[in-house]
Tab-separated table of C-alpha atoms and ligand atoms in Angstrom:
chain	number	residue	atom	x	y	z
A	71	MET	CA	0.000	0.000	0.000
A	72	LYS	CA	1.234	3.493	-0.835
A	73	SER	CA	1.954	5.832	2.007
A	74	VAL	CA	2.256	9.576	2.503
A	75	GLU	CA	3.890	11.817	5.040
A	76	ILE	CA	1.604	14.101	6.958
A	77	ILE	CA	1.962	16.438	9.899
A	78	ILE	CA	-0.661	16.283	12.596
A	79	ASP	CA	-0.511	18.900	15.354
A	80	GLY	CA	3.179	19.303	14.604
A	81	ILE	CA	3.934	15.572	14.684
A	82	LYS	CA	5.392	14.103	11.489
A	83	LYS	CA	4.036	10.731	10.515
A	84	ILE	CA	4.058	8.363	7.591
A	85	VAL	CA	0.620	6.887	7.064
A	86	PRO	CA	-0.987	4.571	4.529
A	87	LYS	CA	-3.002	6.359	1.871
A	88	ARG	CA	-6.764	6.649	2.374
A	89	ILE	CA	-6.576	6.243	6.127
A	90	THR	CA	-8.919	8.699	7.806
A	91	ILE	CA	-7.647	11.647	9.822
A	92	LEU	CA	-9.537	10.339	12.838
A	93	LYS	CA	-7.657	7.012	12.717
A	94	ILE	CA	-4.315	8.811	12.442
A	95	ALA	CA	-5.213	10.968	15.431
A	96	GLN	CA	-6.199	7.914	17.445
A	97	ASP	CA	-2.882	6.231	16.588
A	98	VAL	CA	-0.927	9.263	17.727
A	99	GLY	CA	-3.072	9.647	20.817
A	100	ILE	CA	-4.764	12.892	19.869
A	101	GLU	CA	-8.363	13.120	20.945
A	102	ILE	CA	-10.920	14.419	18.460
A	103	PRO	CA	-14.510	14.727	19.668
A	104	THR	CA	-17.074	12.651	17.773
A	105	LEU	CA	-20.806	12.118	18.111
A	106	CYS	CA	-21.865	10.203	15.026
A	107	TYR	CA	-18.791	7.985	14.776
A	108	HIS	CA	-18.510	4.418	16.025
A	109	SER	CA	-15.497	2.255	15.249
A	110	ALA	CA	-17.702	-0.653	14.137
A	111	ILE	CA	-19.846	1.392	11.763
A	112	GLU	CA	-19.052	3.140	8.476
A	113	PRO	CA	-18.407	6.854	9.094
A	114	TYR	CA	-21.494	8.866	8.313
A	115	GLY	CA	-20.255	12.432	8.711
A	116	ALA	CA	-23.485	13.767	10.146
A	117	CYS	CA	-22.584	15.639	13.316
A	118	ARG	CA	-19.586	17.650	12.031
A	119	LEU	CA	-18.101	17.833	15.508
A	120	CYS	CA	-14.886	16.084	14.459
A	121	ILE	CA	-14.018	19.021	12.217
A	122	VAL	CA	-10.281	19.723	11.754
A	123	GLU	CA	-8.203	22.114	9.705
A	124	ILE	CA	-6.095	20.774	6.861
A	125	GLU	CA	-3.512	22.693	4.875
A	126	ARG	CA	-2.473	21.702	1.388
A	127	ASN	CA	-0.149	23.886	-0.735
A	128	GLY	CA	-0.702	26.724	1.684
A	129	ARG	CA	-4.497	26.511	1.394
A	130	LYS	CA	-6.592	25.834	4.424
A	131	ARG	CA	-9.821	23.861	4.547
A	132	TYR	CA	-12.052	22.431	7.216
A	133	VAL	CA	-13.023	18.787	6.904
A	134	THR	CA	-14.590	16.108	9.079
A	135	ALA	CA	-11.854	13.868	10.464
A	136	CYS	CA	-13.987	10.734	10.747
A	137	ASN	CA	-14.558	10.325	7.016
A	138	PHE	CA	-11.733	12.266	5.372
A	139	PRO	CA	-9.304	9.900	3.646
A	140	VAL	CA	-5.746	11.224	3.420
A	141	GLU	CA	-4.478	11.206	-0.170
A	142	ASP	CA	-1.430	13.424	-0.134
A	143	GLU	CA	0.938	15.403	2.045
A	144	ILE	CA	-1.167	17.596	4.269
A	145	LYS	CA	-0.787	19.437	7.520
A	146	ILE	CA	-3.545	18.795	10.010
A	147	GLU	CA	-4.495	20.949	12.969
A	148	THR	CA	-6.972	19.237	15.231
A	149	ASN	CA	-7.393	21.778	17.940
A	150	ASN	CA	-6.351	25.284	16.912
A	151	GLU	CA	-8.320	28.436	17.536
A	152	ASN	CA	-10.396	28.236	14.347
A	153	VAL	CA	-11.251	24.597	14.865
A	154	VAL	CA	-12.354	25.209	18.420
A	155	LYS	CA	-14.481	28.136	17.270
A	156	ILE	CA	-16.322	25.989	14.746
A	157	ARG	CA	-16.719	23.152	17.214
A	158	LYS	CA	-18.240	25.502	19.738
A	159	LEU	CA	-20.714	26.737	17.175
A	160	ILE	CA	-21.714	23.171	16.359
A	161	LEU	CA	-22.208	22.441	20.048
A	162	GLU	CA	-24.280	25.595	20.462
A	163	LEU	CA	-26.541	24.409	17.666
A	164	LEU	CA	-26.798	20.942	19.167
A	165	ILE	CA	-27.746	22.457	22.507
A	166	ALA	CA	-30.393	24.503	20.723
A	167	LYS	CA	-31.797	21.205	19.488
A	168	VAL	CA	-31.547	18.777	22.403
A	169	GLY	CA	-30.238	20.720	25.375
A	170	TYR	CA	-27.657	19.185	27.698
A	171	LYS	CA	-27.924	15.466	27.090
A	172	GLY	CA	-25.437	12.588	27.069
A	173	LYS	CA	-22.316	13.200	25.034
A	174	VAL	CA	-23.531	16.642	23.972
A	175	LYS	CA	-23.480	17.623	27.618
A	176	GLU	CA	-20.002	16.149	28.102
A	177	TYR	CA	-18.550	18.067	25.177
A	178	ALA	CA	-20.424	21.249	26.029
A	179	GLU	CA	-18.777	21.188	29.422
A	180	LYS	CA	-15.378	20.330	28.019
A	181	TYR	CA	-15.492	23.191	25.507
A	182	GLU	CA	-17.208	25.526	27.953
A	183	VAL	CA	-20.083	26.286	25.640
A	184	GLU	CA	-22.839	28.718	26.566
A	185	PRO	CA	-26.337	28.199	25.172
A	186	ARG	CA	-26.202	30.975	22.553
A	187	PHE	CA	-29.316	29.884	20.642
A	188	GLY	CA	-31.370	28.625	23.538
A	189	ILE	CA	-31.758	25.169	25.065
A	190	GLY	CA	-33.860	22.742	23.083
A	191	ASN	CA	-35.622	19.636	24.231
A	192	ASP	CA	-35.708	17.287	21.244
A	193	ASP	CA	-34.500	13.807	22.069
A	194	CYS	CA	-32.370	13.115	18.995
A	195	ILE	CA	-29.421	14.807	17.261
A	196	LEU	CA	-29.930	12.836	14.023
A	197	CYS	CA	-26.479	11.305	14.179
A	198	GLY	CA	-27.684	8.187	12.372
A	199	LEU	CA	-25.866	5.691	14.595
A	200	CYS	CA	-29.013	3.757	15.509
A	201	VAL	CA	-30.173	3.542	11.899
A	202	ASN	CA	-26.752	2.450	10.711
A	203	VAL	CA	-26.025	-0.076	13.443
A	204	CYS	CA	-29.368	-1.739	12.714
A	205	LYS	CA	-28.564	-1.817	9.012
A	206	GLU	CA	-24.838	-2.619	8.960
A	207	ILE	CA	-24.184	-4.666	12.055
A	208	ILE	CA	-27.498	-6.310	12.861
A	209	GLY	CA	-28.536	-6.493	9.198
A	210	VAL	CA	-32.177	-5.862	9.987
A	211	SER	CA	-32.882	-2.232	9.039
A	212	ALA	CA	-35.942	-1.978	11.213
A	213	ILE	CA	-35.683	1.805	11.454
A	214	SER	CA	-34.642	4.700	9.274
A	215	PHE	CA	-34.733	8.442	8.984
A	216	SER	CA	-38.050	9.771	7.761
A	217	GLN	CA	-39.279	13.161	6.577
A	218	ARG	CA	-36.718	15.878	5.956
A	219	GLY	CA	-35.592	19.336	6.960
A	220	ILE	CA	-36.675	20.325	10.443
A	221	GLU	CA	-39.081	17.399	10.509
A	222	ARG	CA	-36.397	14.775	9.955
A	223	LYS	CA	-36.491	12.070	12.566
A	224	VAL	CA	-35.735	8.463	13.354
A	225	SER	CA	-38.764	6.241	13.067
A	226	SER	CA	-40.125	2.845	12.211
A	227	PRO	CA	-41.992	2.506	8.904
A	228	PHE	CA	-45.326	4.360	9.109
A	229	GLU	CA	-44.575	4.958	12.794
A	230	LYS	CA	-46.004	1.495	13.407
A	231	GLU	CA	-44.597	-1.560	15.094
A	232	PRO	CA	-41.591	-2.610	12.989
A	233	THR	CA	-42.290	-6.195	11.996
A	234	ASN	CA	-38.631	-7.087	11.508
A	235	CYS	CA	-37.242	-5.593	14.745
A	236	ILE	CA	-35.669	-8.312	16.899
A	237	GLY	CA	-35.467	-6.161	20.018
A	238	CYS	CA	-31.698	-6.450	20.346
A	239	GLY	CA	-31.335	-2.913	21.701
A	240	ALA	CA	-28.264	-2.078	19.602
A	241	CYS	CA	-29.878	1.238	18.630
A	242	SER	CA	-30.247	2.178	22.255
A	243	PHE	CA	-26.686	1.065	23.010
A	244	VAL	CA	-25.047	3.304	20.400
A	245	CYS	CA	-27.174	6.416	20.892
A	246	PRO	CA	-24.958	9.246	22.175
A	247	VAL	CA	-27.838	11.089	23.821
A	248	ASP	CA	-29.812	8.149	25.195
A	249	ALA	CA	-32.843	8.887	23.053
A	250	ILE	CA	-33.873	5.253	22.702
A	251	LYS	CA	-35.045	3.626	25.906
A	252	VAL	CA	-35.444	-0.123	26.180
A	253	GLU	CA	-37.838	-1.254	28.881
A	254	ASP	CA	-38.670	-4.800	29.895
A	255	ILE	CA	-42.112	-4.802	31.431
A	256	LYS	CA	-43.430	-8.187	32.536
A	257	ASN	CA	-43.062	-10.421	29.505
A	258	GLU	CA	-42.629	-7.643	26.975
A	259	ARG	CA	-39.716	-5.572	25.746
A	260	ILE	CA	-40.840	-2.110	24.770
A	261	ILE	CA	-38.758	0.321	22.718
A	262	LYS	CA	-41.119	3.239	22.587
A	263	LYS	CA	-39.134	5.543	20.309
A	264	ILE	CA	-39.374	3.059	17.465
A	265	ASN	CA	-42.770	1.583	18.409
A	266	ALA	CA	-41.294	-1.846	19.036
A	267	LYS	CA	-42.960	-4.364	21.311
A	268	LEU	CA	-41.534	-7.856	21.674
A	269	GLU	CA	-42.502	-10.928	23.580
A	270	LEU	CA	-39.809	-12.112	25.992
A	271	GLU	CA	-38.606	-15.642	26.707
A	272	LYS	CA	-38.046	-16.692	30.329
A	273	CYS	CA	-34.621	-17.352	31.835
A	274	LYS	CA	-34.095	-21.098	32.141
A	275	ILE	CA	-33.022	-20.774	35.748
A	276	CYS	CA	-34.894	-17.954	37.462
A	277	GLN	CA	-37.878	-17.817	35.090
A	278	LYS	CA	-37.626	-14.069	34.700
A	279	PRO	CA	-38.513	-12.983	31.130
A	280	PHE	CA	-35.331	-11.447	29.704
A	281	ILE	CA	-34.674	-12.093	26.003
A	282	PRO	CA	-36.983	-11.365	23.046
A	283	LYS	CA	-38.198	-14.524	21.327
A	284	LYS	CA	-37.373	-12.948	17.988
A	285	LEU	CA	-33.796	-12.363	19.128
A	286	ILE	CA	-33.455	-16.057	19.935
A	287	GLU	CA	-34.651	-16.877	16.433
A	288	TYR	CA	-32.159	-14.384	15.011
A	289	ILE	CA	-29.249	-15.928	16.927
A	290	LYS	CA	-30.312	-19.420	15.845
A	291	ASN	CA	-30.347	-18.265	12.248
A	292	LYS	CA	-26.935	-16.654	12.538
A	293	LEU	CA	-25.426	-19.747	14.084
A	294	GLY	CA	-27.329	-22.134	11.849
A	295	ALA	CA	-28.442	-24.022	14.959
A	296	ASN	CA	-31.714	-25.721	15.798
A	297	VAL	CA	-31.263	-25.388	19.513
A	298	LEU	CA	-29.227	-22.899	21.437
A	299	LEU	CA	-26.704	-23.464	24.173
A	300	ASP	CA	-27.963	-22.514	27.607
A	301	ILE	CA	-25.622	-19.556	27.655
A	302	PHE	CA	-28.092	-17.686	25.423
A	303	LEU	CA	-31.095	-18.733	27.446
A	304	ILE	CA	-29.924	-17.830	30.915
A	305	CYS	CA	-30.151	-14.244	32.105
A	306	ASN	CA	-27.062	-12.276	33.046
A	307	GLU	CA	-27.723	-12.405	36.766
A	308	CYS	CA	-28.033	-16.171	36.775
A	309	LYS	CA	-24.975	-16.489	34.546
A	310	GLY	CA	-23.021	-14.483	37.098
A	311	LYS	CA	-24.196	-16.614	40.000
A	312	ASN	CA	-23.486	-19.815	38.125
A	313	TYR	CA	-19.954	-18.827	37.333
A	314	VAL	CA	-19.340	-17.889	40.931
A	315	ASP	CA	-20.621	-21.313	41.963
A	316	LYS	CA	-18.333	-23.063	39.535
A	317	LEU	CA	-15.208	-21.046	40.138
A	318	LEU	CA	-15.116	-20.809	43.902
A	319	PRO	CA	-14.693	-23.831	46.126
A	320	PHE	CA	-16.917	-22.249	48.766
A	321	SER	CA	-19.640	-20.568	46.899
A	322	LEU	CA	-20.537	-17.040	47.882
A	323	THR	CA	-24.154	-17.726	47.085
A	324	GLY	CA	-24.199	-20.817	49.217
A	325	GLY	CA	-24.757	-22.945	46.161
A	326	LYS	CA	-28.353	-21.771	45.897
A	327	LYS	CA	-29.821	-21.401	42.478
B	137	MET	CA	-56.167	-7.215	-8.665
B	138	ARG	CA	-53.774	-4.587	-7.466
B	139	LYS	CA	-50.824	-6.944	-7.282
B	140	LEU	CA	-50.946	-7.475	-11.031
B	141	GLU	CA	-50.839	-3.752	-11.642
B	142	VAL	CA	-47.914	-3.355	-9.284
B	143	ASP	CA	-46.143	-6.300	-10.879
B	144	LYS	CA	-46.478	-4.522	-14.208
B	145	ILE	CA	-44.801	-1.463	-12.769
B	146	LEU	CA	-42.047	-3.604	-11.257
B	147	GLU	CA	-41.627	-5.418	-14.555
B	148	LYS	CA	-41.326	-2.116	-16.397
B	149	ASN	CA	-38.553	-1.151	-14.009
B	150	GLY	CA	-36.771	-4.462	-14.427
B	151	TRP	CA	-37.518	-5.646	-10.847
B	152	SER	CA	-34.520	-3.572	-9.895
B	153	LYS	CA	-33.789	-2.283	-6.411
B	154	ASN	CA	-31.864	0.590	-7.914
B	155	LYS	CA	-34.979	1.862	-9.639
B	156	ILE	CA	-36.928	2.250	-6.421
B	157	VAL	CA	-37.467	5.993	-6.872
B	158	GLY	CA	-38.817	5.441	-10.389
B	159	ILE	CA	-41.027	2.636	-9.131
B	160	LEU	CA	-42.459	4.852	-6.415
B	161	GLN	CA	-43.065	7.580	-9.000
B	162	ASP	CA	-45.038	5.143	-11.121
B	163	ILE	CA	-47.051	4.023	-8.092
B	164	GLN	CA	-47.716	7.642	-7.157
B	165	ASP	CA	-48.903	8.352	-10.707
B	166	SER	CA	-51.221	5.345	-10.823
B	167	TYR	CA	-52.800	5.699	-7.388
B	168	SER	CA	-52.289	9.413	-6.651
B	169	TYR	CA	-50.478	8.289	-3.501
B	170	LEU	CA	-48.286	5.514	-2.102
B	171	PRO	CA	-50.585	2.984	-0.453
B	172	GLU	CA	-49.043	1.271	2.550
B	173	ASP	CA	-49.915	-2.257	1.449
B	174	ILE	CA	-48.240	-1.691	-1.906
B	175	LEU	CA	-45.062	-0.405	-0.255
B	176	ILE	CA	-44.981	-3.526	1.897
B	177	TYR	CA	-45.482	-5.692	-1.191
B	178	ILE	CA	-42.628	-3.943	-3.029
B	179	SER	CA	-40.387	-4.283	-0.009
B	180	GLU	CA	-40.939	-8.036	0.004
B	181	LYS	CA	-40.695	-8.497	-3.754
B	182	LEU	CA	-37.504	-6.492	-4.213
B	183	ASN	CA	-36.045	-7.389	-0.843
B	184	ILE	CA	-35.601	-3.793	0.254
B	185	PRO	CA	-36.181	-3.091	3.959
B	186	LEU	CA	-39.520	-1.357	4.437
B	187	SER	CA	-37.794	1.267	6.556
B	188	GLN	CA	-35.732	2.361	3.568
B	189	ILE	CA	-38.761	2.601	1.303
B	190	TYR	CA	-40.567	4.601	3.969
B	191	SER	CA	-37.550	6.879	4.249
B	192	ILE	CA	-37.579	7.632	0.523
B	193	SER	CA	-41.374	7.981	0.460
B	194	THR	CA	-41.332	10.663	3.137
B	195	PHE	CA	-38.276	12.474	1.774
B	196	TYR	CA	-39.472	13.635	-1.631
B	197	ARG	CA	-42.307	16.118	-1.918
B	198	ALA	CA	-43.531	14.379	-5.051
B	199	PHE	CA	-44.635	11.427	-2.930
B	200	SER	CA	-47.625	11.323	-0.686
B	201	LEU	CA	-48.702	8.654	1.784
B	202	LYS	CA	-52.264	9.889	1.752
B	203	PRO	CA	-54.559	9.893	-1.279
B	204	LYS	CA	-54.417	13.097	-3.281
B	205	GLY	CA	-57.584	14.802	-4.477
B	206	LYS	CA	-59.220	14.437	-7.876
B	207	TYR	CA	-57.932	17.918	-8.645
B	208	ARG	CA	-54.383	18.431	-7.509
B	209	ILE	CA	-53.633	22.113	-7.224
B	210	LYS	CA	-50.070	23.372	-6.983
B	211	VAL	CA	-49.314	26.986	-6.258
B	212	CYS	CA	-45.840	28.207	-7.081
B	213	LEU	CA	-44.158	30.076	-4.267
B	214	GLY	CA	-40.805	30.411	-5.978
B	215	THR	CA	-39.273	33.851	-5.627
B	216	ALA	CA	-40.720	35.303	-8.822
B	217	CYS	CA	-44.226	33.962	-8.249
B	218	HIS	CA	-44.116	34.857	-4.591
B	219	VAL	CA	-43.361	38.537	-5.148
B	220	ARG	CA	-46.120	38.736	-7.747
B	221	GLY	CA	-48.716	37.516	-5.295
B	222	GLY	CA	-48.506	33.728	-5.399
B	223	TYR	CA	-48.694	33.677	-1.622
B	224	MET	CA	-52.104	35.372	-1.753
B	225	ILE	CA	-53.403	32.538	-3.896
B	226	ALA	CA	-51.969	30.047	-1.408
B	227	GLU	CA	-53.642	31.913	1.481
B	228	PHE	CA	-56.917	31.982	-0.414
B	229	LEU	CA	-56.866	28.221	-1.011
B	230	LYS	CA	-55.958	27.503	2.590
B	231	ASN	CA	-58.977	29.460	3.775
B	232	LYS	CA	-61.323	28.280	1.067
B	233	PHE	CA	-60.654	24.582	1.657
B	234	GLY	CA	-59.663	24.799	5.299
B	235	ILE	CA	-56.590	22.651	4.617
B	236	LEU	CA	-52.841	23.130	4.770
B	237	PRO	CA	-50.444	22.548	1.890
B	238	GLY	CA	-50.019	18.809	1.445
B	239	GLU	CA	-53.572	18.012	2.556
B	240	THR	CA	-56.732	16.984	0.741
B	241	THR	CA	-60.307	18.171	1.219
B	242	GLU	CA	-62.621	15.781	2.999
B	243	ASP	CA	-64.676	15.072	-0.116
B	244	GLY	CA	-61.465	14.022	-1.869
B	245	LEU	CA	-62.000	16.566	-4.608
B	246	PHE	CA	-59.113	18.960	-4.061
B	247	SER	CA	-55.616	18.703	-2.714
B	248	PHE	CA	-53.256	21.589	-2.529
B	249	ASP	CA	-49.501	21.907	-2.417
B	250	THR	CA	-47.016	24.699	-2.707
B	251	VAL	CA	-43.930	24.304	-4.870
B	252	ASN	CA	-40.755	26.292	-5.358
B	253	CYS	CA	-40.329	27.522	-8.931
B	254	LEU	CA	-41.652	25.559	-11.858
B	255	GLY	CA	-39.268	27.206	-14.290
B	256	ALA	CA	-41.907	29.402	-15.889
B	257	CYS	CA	-41.244	32.543	-13.892
B	258	ALA	CA	-41.931	34.872	-16.826
B	259	ILE	CA	-45.636	34.085	-16.745
B	260	GLY	CA	-45.966	33.838	-12.946
B	261	PRO	CA	-47.734	33.546	-10.636
B	262	ILE	CA	-48.270	29.987	-11.728
B	263	VAL	CA	-50.998	27.623	-10.610
B	264	VAL	CA	-50.981	24.026	-11.818
B	265	ILE	CA	-54.088	21.898	-11.662
B	266	ASN	CA	-53.379	18.272	-12.417
B	267	GLU	CA	-51.126	18.593	-15.470
B	268	LYS	CA	-52.458	21.927	-16.675
B	269	TYR	CA	-50.458	25.150	-16.160
B	270	TYR	CA	-52.222	28.474	-15.602
B	271	GLY	CA	-50.100	31.642	-15.948
B	272	GLN	CA	-50.522	35.173	-14.615
B	273	MET	CA	-52.869	33.990	-11.938
B	274	ASP	CA	-54.470	35.899	-9.118
B	275	VAL	CA	-57.017	35.086	-6.454
B	276	ARG	CA	-59.996	36.040	-8.611
B	277	LYS	CA	-58.990	33.851	-11.540
B	278	THR	CA	-58.177	30.953	-9.232
B	279	GLU	CA	-61.576	31.250	-7.583
B	280	LYS	CA	-63.278	31.133	-10.964
B	281	ILE	CA	-61.473	27.998	-12.077
B	282	ILE	CA	-62.275	26.244	-8.827
B	283	LYS	CA	-65.961	27.201	-9.110
B	284	GLY	CA	-65.897	25.666	-12.561
B	285	LEU	CA	-64.418	22.421	-11.240
B	286	GLU	CA	-66.926	22.266	-8.409
B	287	ASN	CA	-69.820	22.741	-10.854
B	288	GLU	CA	-68.460	20.023	-13.064
B	289	LYS	CA	-68.599	17.700	-10.095
B	290	ASN	CA	-72.196	18.670	-9.302
B	291	LYS	CA	-73.155	17.944	-12.865
B	292	GLN	CA	-71.686	14.471	-12.654
B	293	PHE	CA	-73.656	13.413	-9.610
C	566	SF4	S1	-31.907	8.270	18.264
C	566	SF4	FE1	-29.799	8.502	19.074
C	566	SF4	S2	-28.558	7.151	17.786
C	566	SF4	FE2	-30.489	7.476	16.686
C	566	SF4	S3	-30.073	9.246	15.335
C	566	SF4	FE3	-30.979	10.068	17.235
C	566	SF4	S4	-29.222	10.606	18.496
C	566	SF4	FE4	-28.441	9.224	16.891
C	567	FES	S1	-17.933	12.188	14.067
C	567	FES	FE1	-17.288	12.986	12.190
C	567	FES	S2	-19.043	14.027	11.481
C	567	FES	FE2	-19.755	13.101	13.328
C	568	FES	S1	-41.050	31.227	-9.304
C	568	FES	FE1	-42.850	30.313	-10.007
C	568	FES	S2	-42.216	29.480	-11.864
C	568	FES	FE2	-40.389	30.320	-11.117
């Protein structure tokens, strides 16, 4: 693979072509703030927070580090005055949309951002992580963006129960502002934001409903198995207790199951 | 049956995922909207997640998830038409029908949308009813045309 020499925050480095600025920064140990980036998911470039300055032949430009592939010799500034100014503006706009929530709150504090355009109360910053994790990693695509402009939002088709959702909760897991809540109520898993409602299977040991039946089917399909090992059918609490029982000569739980 | 009609549209577009926007356009033309059951059918036939079809269907203004009226009125609010009074026509229609842009009257006769520049600025303000373009429009002329359409309906029944 061809490589190029770049300078990032004054550090010279030879990097393979087409590597993203964000990856270079991570290698060197420079922290760039991100909201819509996840290492397991294709960069989407939605939040713009990872903005950095690049200089090529004396010309400066601002690009998003997460999805900018390095092609030639450039100088990168990840944290100079201009970059910080833009980042603050982006955070001010995010605060105007969702207020102080999750990672937005963290970064707002770190960059000492005042609410210049007011404090909003939407739940979602439209980063796309939930949509993309469901599509790329889970391979289900139960949800997507709908509408556009100021009405753009994450939703299930027709705002109805998504028939293909397996209730895995990956969307909730990746959300940087905790917009997607997963609740297990009696024998149902409810993900209100995306109108999902799934029947739960009981834990083999304690009988507490804990895993969506559709998720079991999904795992079976992935593994090409007719039956699943108990490890998938026992809830986390019971798994913990069981391991303790097996590993310690004198069980802390008194051997009770 | 509907399925046969939809299959024809899919056939015409080569049963191709990549032609989904064209397919939806054809469905919109045939039914004056995108019926939910047809979108589900297409999703299954072409193996495209329903969420992605829904995303496209709600993104473009040309698509509608609710049936459009028998007479589909578009008022241009592009810059040229706007400054010549297009917005007054839009206001008039809103009040006359008691609906917002994008909606349809209860009797299913009229639906009304605003658009941004139809490329005929010289003869603005423009009003389009179904495929017919009316130039140099004002509230009075619009009212007259609509009266005419309403009478036509009364004659039919
Ligand atoms: S719900 Fe969360 S993960 Fe999904 S787009 Fe909104 S902020 Fe991103
Ligand atoms: S992390 Fe790069 S644009 Fe969001
Ligand atoms: S502004 Fe109405 S046609 Fe151009």
